[in-house]
Amino acid sequence: MHLISRAGRSRWSLLASALFALLAVSRAHAAEAIDLPPFGPAEIAVLWVVLVFALMAVGFGLWLRAWTLKQSPGNERMQEVGRAIQDGAYAYLKRQAKTMIWFVLLITIGLWLLYTPVYKDKPILAVGVAIAFFMGVGASYFAGVVGMDMAVKGNMRTANQALTTFKGALETAFRAGAVSGMATVGLGLLGAIIIFLLFKQDAMKVLVGFGFGGSLAALFMRVGGGIYTKAADVGADLVGK
């Protein structure tokens, strides 16, 4: 466990260093962001069409989730194992959220302070970058939570379907996994389109915050998930011995 703790501290230190480096690079290249030409009626119409498709992706993901949850979760033994896995997964997500929120708030304020002197003529852009960053983190983390939730619930239903039909098991597994894909695509596209509709030709300057936030949340989940998985492996080995 001591080795795991040291590995965890090392990973978080590396992550913090990478974040500050990314902030510095982001500010250095902020002035070089692409200025788009003014949007006409055709461009605005395309944005609204894309917004509809983003909402359709989210809606389709909700339908797939509802369909998956209608399937039988299996016998009592399957549900018991599934609940144990679900409790462990939710405990990890709650602990990660409590740890990550302070980093997210700190970087949100840092982005606002860093971009304020860059966009002196349009201070709303600095606020937009900070808010877009927070939106990106929320969208990415929510997509990850949805994916983990459906992975646990889909596992039970897929295992139960496999007892009777492989076709049903494949269909259940595919649709449960597609929920995460629809959430990732739908929320990402939805956030980007909202930024374009609000900021129009300045959207590229704000979009960098949204992309940074989404990448940060994914990085947090990747690093934290690796530590959690290693701890679970060591715990299983100790129980086995």
CSV table of C-alpha atoms in Angstrom, one decimal:
chain,number,residue,atom,x,y,z
A,1,MET,CA,0.0,0.0,0.0
A,2,HIS,CA,2.9,2.3,0.7
A,3,LEU,CA,4.1,1.7,-2.9
A,4,ILE,CA,0.7,2.6,-4.2
A,5,SER,CA,0.6,5.8,-2.2
A,6,ARG,CA,4.0,6.8,-3.5
A,7,ALA,CA,2.9,6.0,-7.1
A,8,GLY,CA,-0.3,8.0,-6.6
A,9,ARG,CA,1.6,11.1,-5.3
A,10,SER,CA,4.0,10.8,-8.2
A,11,ARG,CA,1.2,10.7,-10.7
A,12,TRP,CA,-0.6,13.6,-9.2
A,13,SER,CA,2.6,15.7,-9.1
A,14,LEU,CA,3.2,14.9,-12.8
A,15,LEU,CA,-0.4,15.8,-13.6
A,16,ALA,CA,-0.1,19.2,-11.8
A,17,SER,CA,3.1,20.1,-13.6
A,18,ALA,CA,1.5,19.2,-16.9
A,19,LEU,CA,-1.5,21.4,-16.1
A,20,PHE,CA,0.6,24.5,-15.4
A,21,ALA,CA,2.6,23.9,-18.5
A,22,LEU,CA,-0.5,23.7,-20.6
A,23,LEU,CA,-1.8,26.9,-19.0
A,24,ALA,CA,1.3,28.7,-19.9
A,25,VAL,CA,1.3,27.4,-23.5
A,26,SER,CA,-2.4,28.2,-23.9
A,27,ARG,CA,-1.9,31.8,-22.8
A,28,ALA,CA,1.1,32.2,-25.1
A,29,HIS,CA,-0.8,31.2,-28.1
A,30,ALA,CA,-4.1,32.9,-27.2
A,31,ALA,CA,-3.5,35.9,-29.3
A,32,GLU,CA,-3.0,33.7,-32.3
A,33,ALA,CA,-6.4,32.2,-32.2
A,34,ILE,CA,-8.3,32.0,-35.4
A,35,ASP,CA,-10.7,34.9,-36.2
A,36,LEU,CA,-13.6,33.7,-38.1
A,37,PRO,CA,-15.5,35.8,-40.7
A,38,PRO,CA,-18.9,37.3,-39.6
A,39,PHE,CA,-21.7,34.7,-39.6
A,40,GLY,CA,-24.4,35.1,-42.1
A,41,PRO,CA,-27.9,33.5,-42.2
A,42,ALA,CA,-26.6,30.4,-43.8
A,43,GLU,CA,-24.0,29.8,-41.1
A,44,ILE,CA,-26.5,30.4,-38.3
A,45,ALA,CA,-28.9,28.0,-39.9
A,46,VAL,CA,-26.2,25.3,-40.1
A,47,LEU,CA,-25.4,25.8,-36.4
A,48,TRP,CA,-29.1,25.3,-35.4
A,49,VAL,CA,-29.2,22.1,-37.5
A,50,VAL,CA,-26.1,20.8,-35.8
A,51,LEU,CA,-27.7,21.7,-32.4
A,52,VAL,CA,-30.7,19.5,-33.3
A,53,PHE,CA,-28.4,16.6,-34.2
A,54,ALA,CA,-26.5,17.0,-30.9
A,55,LEU,CA,-29.8,16.9,-29.0
A,56,MET,CA,-30.8,13.8,-31.1
A,57,ALA,CA,-27.6,12.1,-30.1
A,58,VAL,CA,-28.3,12.8,-26.4
A,59,GLY,CA,-31.9,11.6,-26.8
A,60,PHE,CA,-30.9,8.4,-28.6
A,61,GLY,CA,-28.4,7.7,-25.7
A,62,LEU,CA,-31.3,8.1,-23.2
A,63,TRP,CA,-33.4,5.7,-25.3
A,64,LEU,CA,-30.7,3.1,-25.4
A,65,ARG,CA,-30.2,3.5,-21.6
A,66,ALA,CA,-33.9,3.0,-21.0
A,67,TRP,CA,-34.0,-0.1,-23.3
A,68,THR,CA,-31.0,-1.6,-21.5
A,69,LEU,CA,-32.5,-1.1,-18.0
A,70,LYS,CA,-35.7,-2.8,-19.1
A,71,GLN,CA,-33.8,-6.1,-19.6
A,72,SER,CA,-33.7,-8.5,-16.7
A,73,PRO,CA,-30.6,-8.1,-14.4
A,74,GLY,CA,-30.5,-11.8,-13.8
A,75,ASN,CA,-30.8,-14.0,-10.7
A,76,GLU,CA,-30.0,-12.9,-7.1
A,77,ARG,CA,-26.4,-14.0,-7.3
A,78,MET,CA,-25.8,-11.9,-10.5
A,79,GLN,CA,-27.4,-8.9,-8.9
A,80,GLU,CA,-25.4,-9.4,-5.7
A,81,VAL,CA,-22.1,-9.3,-7.6
A,82,GLY,CA,-23.3,-6.4,-9.7
A,83,ARG,CA,-24.2,-4.4,-6.7
A,84,ALA,CA,-20.8,-5.0,-5.1
A,85,ILE,CA,-19.1,-3.8,-8.3
A,86,GLN,CA,-21.5,-0.8,-8.5
A,87,ASP,CA,-20.8,0.3,-4.9
A,88,GLY,CA,-17.0,0.2,-5.6
A,89,ALA,CA,-17.4,2.1,-8.8
A,90,TYR,CA,-19.6,4.8,-7.2
A,91,ALA,CA,-17.2,5.1,-4.3
A,92,TYR,CA,-14.4,5.8,-6.7
A,93,LEU,CA,-16.4,8.4,-8.7
A,94,LYS,CA,-17.4,10.3,-5.5
A,95,ARG,CA,-13.8,10.3,-4.2
A,96,GLN,CA,-12.5,11.5,-7.5
A,97,ALA,CA,-15.1,14.2,-7.8
A,98,LYS,CA,-14.2,15.6,-4.4
A,99,THR,CA,-10.5,15.6,-5.3
A,100,MET,CA,-11.0,17.1,-8.8
A,101,ILE,CA,-13.4,19.9,-8.0
A,102,TRP,CA,-10.7,22.0,-6.2
A,103,PHE,CA,-8.3,21.6,-9.2
A,104,VAL,CA,-11.1,22.6,-11.6
A,105,LEU,CA,-12.1,25.7,-9.6
A,106,LEU,CA,-8.5,26.8,-9.3
A,107,ILE,CA,-7.8,26.4,-13.0
A,108,THR,CA,-11.1,28.1,-13.9
A,109,ILE,CA,-10.1,31.2,-11.9
A,110,GLY,CA,-6.5,30.9,-13.3
A,111,LEU,CA,-7.8,30.9,-16.9
A,112,TRP,CA,-9.9,33.9,-16.3
A,113,LEU,CA,-6.9,35.8,-14.7
A,114,LEU,CA,-4.6,34.7,-17.5
A,115,TYR,CA,-6.9,35.6,-20.4
A,116,THR,CA,-8.1,38.9,-19.0
A,117,PRO,CA,-5.0,40.9,-20.1
A,118,VAL,CA,-5.0,39.1,-23.4
A,119,TYR,CA,-8.5,40.1,-24.3
A,120,LYS,CA,-8.5,43.6,-22.8
A,121,ASP,CA,-10.8,44.9,-25.6
A,122,LYS,CA,-13.3,42.1,-25.1
A,123,PRO,CA,-13.2,41.0,-21.4
A,124,ILE,CA,-16.2,38.8,-22.0
A,125,LEU,CA,-14.0,36.4,-23.9
A,126,ALA,CA,-11.8,35.8,-20.8
A,127,VAL,CA,-15.0,35.0,-18.9
A,128,GLY,CA,-16.1,32.8,-21.7
A,129,VAL,CA,-12.9,30.8,-21.8
A,130,ALA,CA,-13.2,30.1,-18.0
A,131,ILE,CA,-16.9,29.1,-18.2
A,132,ALA,CA,-16.2,27.0,-21.3
A,133,PHE,CA,-13.4,25.2,-19.4
A,134,PHE,CA,-15.8,24.4,-16.6
A,135,MET,CA,-18.4,23.2,-19.1
A,136,GLY,CA,-15.9,20.9,-20.8
A,137,VAL,CA,-14.9,19.3,-17.5
A,138,GLY,CA,-18.6,18.8,-16.7
A,139,ALA,CA,-19.4,17.3,-20.0
A,140,SER,CA,-16.4,15.0,-20.1
A,141,TYR,CA,-16.9,13.8,-16.5
A,142,PHE,CA,-20.6,13.2,-16.9
A,143,ALA,CA,-19.9,11.1,-20.0
A,144,GLY,CA,-17.4,9.1,-18.0
A,145,VAL,CA,-19.9,8.6,-15.2
A,146,VAL,CA,-22.6,7.5,-17.6
A,147,GLY,CA,-20.2,5.1,-19.3
A,148,MET,CA,-19.2,3.5,-16.0
A,149,ASP,CA,-22.8,3.3,-14.7
A,150,MET,CA,-24.0,1.6,-17.9
A,151,ALA,CA,-20.9,-0.8,-17.9
A,152,VAL,CA,-21.9,-2.1,-14.5
A,153,LYS,CA,-25.6,-2.3,-15.2
A,154,GLY,CA,-25.1,-3.7,-18.7
A,155,ASN,CA,-22.7,-6.4,-17.4
A,156,MET,CA,-25.5,-8.0,-15.3
A,157,ARG,CA,-28.0,-7.9,-18.1
A,158,THR,CA,-25.6,-9.2,-20.7
A,159,ALA,CA,-24.5,-12.1,-18.5
A,160,ASN,CA,-28.2,-13.0,-18.0
A,161,GLN,CA,-28.9,-12.8,-21.7
A,162,ALA,CA,-25.9,-15.1,-22.4
A,163,LEU,CA,-27.6,-17.9,-20.5
A,164,THR,CA,-30.3,-18.1,-23.1
A,165,THR,CA,-29.2,-16.4,-26.4
A,166,PHE,CA,-25.9,-15.1,-27.6
A,167,LYS,CA,-27.8,-12.7,-30.0
A,168,GLY,CA,-29.5,-11.1,-27.1
A,169,ALA,CA,-26.3,-10.9,-25.1
A,170,LEU,CA,-24.5,-9.2,-28.0
A,171,GLU,CA,-27.4,-6.7,-28.6
A,172,THR,CA,-27.6,-5.8,-24.9
A,173,ALA,CA,-23.8,-5.3,-24.6
A,174,PHE,CA,-23.7,-3.2,-27.8
A,175,ARG,CA,-26.6,-1.0,-26.8
A,176,ALA,CA,-25.3,-0.5,-23.3
A,177,GLY,CA,-21.9,0.5,-24.6
A,178,ALA,CA,-23.4,2.8,-27.2
A,179,VAL,CA,-24.9,4.9,-24.4
A,180,SER,CA,-21.5,6.2,-23.4
A,181,GLY,CA,-20.6,6.9,-27.1
A,182,MET,CA,-23.8,8.9,-27.6
A,183,ALA,CA,-23.2,10.8,-24.4
A,184,THR,CA,-19.7,11.7,-25.4
A,185,VAL,CA,-20.5,12.8,-28.9
A,186,GLY,CA,-23.8,14.5,-28.0
A,187,LEU,CA,-22.5,16.5,-25.0
A,188,GLY,CA,-19.2,17.4,-26.8
A,189,LEU,CA,-21.1,18.6,-29.9
A,190,LEU,CA,-23.7,20.4,-27.8
A,191,GLY,CA,-21.1,22.3,-25.8
A,192,ALA,CA,-19.2,23.4,-29.0
A,193,ILE,CA,-22.4,24.5,-30.8
A,194,ILE,CA,-23.5,26.6,-27.8
A,195,ILE,CA,-20.2,28.3,-27.8
A,196,PHE,CA,-20.5,29.0,-31.6
A,197,LEU,CA,-24.0,30.4,-31.2
A,198,LEU,CA,-23.0,32.7,-28.3
A,199,PHE,CA,-19.6,34.0,-29.6
A,200,LYS,CA,-19.9,33.5,-33.3
A,201,GLN,CA,-16.7,34.7,-35.0
A,202,ASP,CA,-14.9,34.7,-31.7
A,203,ALA,CA,-15.9,31.2,-30.9
A,204,MET,CA,-12.4,29.7,-31.7
A,205,LYS,CA,-10.9,31.8,-28.9
A,206,VAL,CA,-13.4,30.4,-26.4
A,207,LEU,CA,-13.5,26.9,-27.7
A,208,VAL,CA,-10.0,26.3,-26.5
A,209,GLY,CA,-11.3,26.4,-22.9
A,210,PHE,CA,-13.9,23.8,-23.7
A,211,GLY,CA,-11.4,21.4,-25.3
A,212,PHE,CA,-9.0,21.9,-22.4
A,213,GLY,CA,-11.7,21.1,-19.8
A,214,GLY,CA,-12.8,18.0,-21.6
A,215,SER,CA,-9.2,16.8,-21.9
A,216,LEU,CA,-8.4,17.6,-18.3
A,217,ALA,CA,-11.4,15.5,-17.0
A,218,ALA,CA,-10.4,12.6,-19.2
A,219,LEU,CA,-6.8,12.8,-17.9
A,220,PHE,CA,-8.0,12.9,-14.3
A,221,MET,CA,-10.2,9.8,-14.8
A,222,ARG,CA,-7.3,8.0,-16.6
A,223,VAL,CA,-4.8,8.7,-13.9
A,224,GLY,CA,-7.2,8.2,-11.0
A,225,GLY,CA,-8.6,5.0,-12.6
A,226,GLY,CA,-5.1,3.6,-12.9
A,227,ILE,CA,-4.4,4.1,-9.2
A,228,TYR,CA,-7.8,2.7,-8.2
A,229,THR,CA,-7.3,-0.4,-10.4
A,230,LYS,CA,-3.9,-1.1,-9.0
A,231,ALA,CA,-5.2,-0.8,-5.4
A,232,ALA,CA,-8.0,-3.2,-6.3
A,233,ASP,CA,-5.6,-5.7,-7.8
A,234,VAL,CA,-3.4,-5.6,-4.7
A,235,GLY,CA,-6.4,-5.9,-2.4
A,236,ALA,CA,-7.6,-9.0,-4.4
A,237,ASP,CA,-4.1,-10.5,-4.1
A,238,LEU,CA,-4.0,-10.0,-0.4
A,239,VAL,CA,-7.5,-11.5,0.1
A,240,GLY,CA,-6.5,-14.5,-2.1
A,241,LYS,CA,-3.4,-15.1,0.0
